Amino acid sequence: MPNVLLLGGTTEASALARLLAARGIATTLSYAGRTATPRAQPVPVRVGGFGGVTGLADYLRQHRVTHLVDATHPFAATMSAHAVDAARLAGVPHVALTRPAWEPASEDRWTRVPDIESAVAALCGPARRVMLALGRMHVEAFAAQPQHHYLLRFVDTPERLPALPRHSLIVDRGPFTVMGDSTLMQRHAIDLVVCKNAGGQGAEAKLLAARQLGLPMLMIDRPAIPDRMEVYRPEDVFAWLGHDAGPDAERGV
Ligand code: 3Y8
Ligand code: NAP
């Protein structure tokens, strides 16, 4: 019988956890512990780092994990690199459940940059009203461009205010809606949206809202991730596990 370790933190990971629970497949979902109250899951959850590649390889052996599914976010590049290496070290089959990058529609006004630092550099110039939809971890980098008014959105209330002289802070977790993001952008008179090319549906609302409002986007491309087997639908993980996803899969996730 499989014993799956599912590296979570995304909409797809939560969808897969529901399918695995429905099929009674032993699964543990793993969070890094970045947020105060992560979404409850229908399978046992563990929280916190493993202690690098060797820590994860030891975990795989000690917990007799038979399959490692990396369903972390495309920007969780360190975790994903560790997953590939640890699975090889421990001799455990590994697959990544990820999502294709977003592609611009013809009417979109994207400027693509390779990383956060390039996004900061691209913000040189006169003051604008910028929706910085990047979460909390990279906000400090934008202090290099203090002339803008920033609209920030964090999952949790921060202990101290961000070091940006002009900003508005929203505390909210996704998935978001197009209507909600469009209203937010208009209420704050946003004239530029900065975001990561996360892919998936959970963060897509801001793209569609910006498209509706004709707003330009500064789109940060994904970091490099080592070669690995990838699937894009939770049901595809079942084929890989040698199980059918069963009737629950038809209901969508
Ligand atoms: C801790 C688990 C689910 C998963 C939901 C998805 C969708 C909603 C949209 C915006 C963009 C952002 C951010 C975002 C989204 C989903 C998904 C996704 C983006 C939770 C979660 C954890 C995290 C970590 C958090 C980061 C932050 C990034 C906010 C839970 C809610 C900006 C990524 O305060 C912090 O330190 C937050 C850190 C990494 C990026 C950053 O730099 O701040 N996600 N997000 C996971 C863990 O501990 O292992 O709390 O329930 C999960 C989700 N966030 O099951 O419903 O699938 O992508 N998450 C980005 O895309 O740019 C928000 O505001 O428009
Ligand atoms: P990261 O930079 O790639 O990983 C840094 C370290 O955090 C890893 O080496 C590992 O610590 C620990 N870690 C990361 N994900 C983990 C998990 N699911 N379970 C256990 N430990 C984990 O990761 P990140 O970008 O900070 O992402 C952290 C979490 O937030 C992930 O669950 C990810 O899916 C989720 N998330 C991230 C983003 C984003 O924009 N980065 C967006 C949405 C959701 P050790 O080395 O000690 O093992």
XYZ file of N, CA, C and O and ligand atoms in Angstrom, residues 8-14 30-39 41 47 73 99 102 131-138 153-156 172-176 181 195-196 198-199 201-203 206, ligand 1:
257
model
N 3.026 20.398 0.366
C 1.845 21.167 0.025
C 2.061 22.657 -0.097
O 3.128 23.125 -0.463
N 0.974 23.415 0.221
C 1.056 24.871 0.204
C 0.461 25.478 -1.043
O 0.657 26.662 -1.337
N -0.256 24.673 -1.830
C -0.905 25.201 -3.037
C -2.315 24.644 -3.160
O -2.671 23.657 -2.509
N -3.087 25.280 -4.043
C -4.456 24.823 -4.316
C -4.452 23.390 -4.826
O -5.274 22.570 -4.418
N -3.489 23.076 -5.689
C -3.434 21.737 -6.276
C -3.090 20.695 -5.211
O -3.608 19.576 -5.233
N -2.205 21.061 -4.277
C -1.858 20.121 -3.201
C -3.093 19.807 -2.365
O -3.356 18.645 -2.015
N -3.879 20.838 -2.055
C -5.091 20.621 -1.255
C -6.108 19.781 -2.030
O -6.766 18.905 -1.467
N 2.651 18.136 4.017
C 3.691 18.885 4.709
C 3.629 20.368 4.372
O 3.588 20.751 3.206
N 3.600 21.206 5.430
C 3.697 22.668 5.287
C 5.035 23.117 5.839
O 5.552 22.521 6.788
N 5.565 24.226 5.301
C 6.801 24.802 5.844
C 6.546 25.476 7.182
O 7.455 25.621 8.003
N 5.294 25.925 7.397
C 4.984 26.648 8.637
C 5.101 28.144 8.445
O 5.394 28.891 9.365
N 4.886 28.586 7.193
C 5.030 30.014 6.909
C 3.850 30.846 7.348
O 3.978 32.050 7.508
N 2.698 30.222 7.493
C 1.518 31.007 7.854
C 0.996 30.542 9.212
O 1.231 29.408 9.634
N 0.258 31.461 9.854
C -0.170 31.197 11.233
C -1.182 30.062 11.306
O -1.095 29.184 12.151
N -2.148 30.072 10.371
C -3.190 29.024 10.451
C -3.406 28.442 9.059
O -4.337 28.829 8.359
N -2.523 27.538 8.649
C -2.701 26.939 7.328
C -4.036 26.201 7.222
O -4.589 25.748 8.221
N -4.514 26.122 5.993
C -5.801 25.461 5.732
C -5.812 24.062 6.333
O -4.823 23.328 6.233
N -6.617 20.164 6.567
C -6.519 19.192 5.476
C -7.232 17.895 5.888
O -7.311 17.585 7.073
N 4.298 20.095 10.035
C 4.648 21.495 9.758
C 6.112 21.743 10.108
O 6.569 21.307 11.174
N 4.679 25.387 -4.522
C 4.515 26.492 -5.458
C 5.709 26.570 -6.413
O 6.833 26.231 -6.017
N 1.854 23.548 -12.036
C 0.877 24.123 -12.972
C 1.644 24.897 -14.036
O 2.673 25.527 -13.749
N 1.485 31.001 -16.603
C 0.494 31.799 -17.325
C 1.123 32.338 -18.607
O 2.333 32.626 -18.656
N 0.262 47.701 -7.231
C -0.197 46.543 -6.437
C 0.923 45.511 -6.442
O 1.277 44.963 -7.476
N 1.521 45.313 -5.268
C 2.642 44.389 -5.115
C 2.070 43.075 -4.596
O 2.004 42.833 -3.403
N 1.609 42.214 -5.525
C 0.881 40.991 -5.116
C 1.859 39.840 -4.937
O 1.698 38.761 -5.526
N 2.908 40.090 -4.140
C 3.981 39.095 -3.977
C 3.979 38.494 -2.583
O 4.845 37.665 -2.282
N 3.058 38.885 -1.738
C 3.087 38.396 -0.353
C 4.077 39.191 0.473
O 4.382 40.345 0.177
N 4.646 38.547 1.483
C 5.420 39.258 2.516
C 6.922 39.130 2.337
O 7.675 40.038 2.674
N 7.387 37.979 1.798
C 8.810 37.629 1.896
C 9.716 38.590 1.159
O 10.859 38.760 1.502
N 9.248 39.220 0.073
C 10.169 40.013 -0.757
C 9.899 41.509 -0.685
O 10.487 42.278 -1.436
N -0.483 42.810 -0.033
C -1.472 41.821 0.437
C -0.704 40.661 1.077
O 0.063 39.965 0.406
N -0.884 40.515 2.395
C -0.201 39.457 3.162
C -1.237 38.443 3.624
O -2.414 38.791 3.835
N -0.769 37.213 3.903
C -1.670 36.202 4.473
C -1.935 36.495 5.944
O -3.059 36.346 6.425
N -0.883 36.929 6.662
C -1.018 37.204 8.102
C -0.620 38.636 8.405
O 0.165 39.247 7.670
N -5.208 39.135 3.745
C -6.210 38.259 3.127
C -5.483 37.066 2.516
O -4.347 37.175 2.091
N -6.190 35.926 2.494
C -5.576 34.774 1.833
C -6.431 34.404 0.631
O -7.630 34.617 0.615
N -5.782 33.857 -0.410
C -6.548 33.443 -1.585
C -7.192 32.101 -1.305
O -7.132 31.622 -0.178
N -7.763 31.459 -2.298
C -7.934 31.978 -3.663
C -8.784 33.246 -3.710
O -9.690 33.411 -2.906
N -8.483 34.138 -4.641
C -9.161 35.418 -4.773
C -10.153 35.374 -5.924
O -10.136 34.418 -6.722
N -10.664 41.355 -6.798
C -9.397 42.004 -7.159
C -9.625 43.250 -8.014
O -8.924 44.254 -7.860
N 3.520 40.828 -10.097
C 3.226 39.496 -9.545
C 4.176 38.445 -10.099
O 4.914 38.681 -11.065
N 4.172 37.283 -9.439
C 4.972 36.143 -9.871
C 4.147 35.316 -10.848
O 2.924 35.230 -10.710
N 2.887 32.525 -11.069
C 2.557 31.370 -10.214
C 1.828 30.292 -11.001
O 1.941 29.103 -10.719
N 1.034 30.711 -12.010
C 0.199 29.716 -12.696
C -0.944 29.286 -11.784
O -1.034 29.730 -10.633
N -5.088 28.482 -10.698
C -6.278 29.328 -10.587
C -6.260 30.175 -9.322
O -6.872 31.232 -9.271
N -5.558 29.718 -8.285
C -5.666 30.352 -6.971
C -5.207 31.789 -6.926
O -5.628 32.556 -6.072
N -4.324 32.164 -7.865
C -3.803 33.533 -7.827
C -4.122 34.257 -9.138
O -3.622 35.346 -9.380
N -6.067 38.260 -10.178
C -5.482 39.587 -10.414
C -5.102 39.788 -11.876
O -5.187 40.895 -12.402
C 1.984 28.457 3.805
C -1.053 27.679 3.189
C -4.798 26.219 -0.482
C -3.565 26.887 -1.052
C -3.844 28.336 -1.435
C -1.959 28.867 -4.988
C -3.071 29.696 -4.378
C -4.060 30.928 -2.480
C -2.356 32.899 -4.228
C -1.801 37.535 -4.341
C -0.897 36.464 -4.408
C 1.518 34.562 -2.832
C 1.427 33.854 -1.434
C -0.367 33.144 -2.715
C -1.387 32.355 -3.177
C -2.809 30.134 -2.912
C -2.544 28.975 -1.958
C -1.529 30.950 -2.724
C 0.077 34.415 -3.366
C -0.846 29.752 1.531
C -0.287 28.819 2.588
C 1.033 29.125 2.817
C 1.382 30.186 1.961
C 2.740 30.807 1.902
C 2.715 32.118 1.212
C 4.054 32.845 1.055
C 3.664 33.903 -0.016
C 2.711 33.141 -0.934
C 0.865 34.770 -0.374
C -2.160 28.175 4.115
C -1.987 30.626 1.999
C 1.970 35.991 -2.726
C 2.451 33.779 -3.795
O 3.670 35.438 5.109
C 4.369 34.627 4.461
O 5.548 34.301 4.771
C 3.769 34.062 3.203
C 4.599 33.434 2.335
C 5.149 31.899 0.585
C 4.832 34.445 -0.816
C 5.590 35.528 -0.104
O 6.706 35.780 -0.574
O 5.049 36.095 0.872
N 2.299 31.951 -0.180
N 0.336 30.582 1.203
C 2.578 27.218 3.134
C 3.559 26.497 4.053
O 3.753 26.922 5.206
O 4.124 25.482 3.569
O -1.865 29.066 4.937
O -3.261 27.628 3.981
C -1.248 28.918 0.332
C -1.675 29.607 -0.912
N -1.262 30.787 -1.284
O -4.627 25.098 0.014
O -5.884 26.797 -0.566
O -2.116 27.635 -5.004
O -0.948 29.463 -5.440
N 0.430 32.818 -1.684
C 2.296 34.152 -5.274
O 1.600 33.433 -5.996
O 2.879 35.190 -5.648
C -0.862 35.620 -3.131
O -1.941 38.304 -3.260
O -2.524 37.901 -5.350
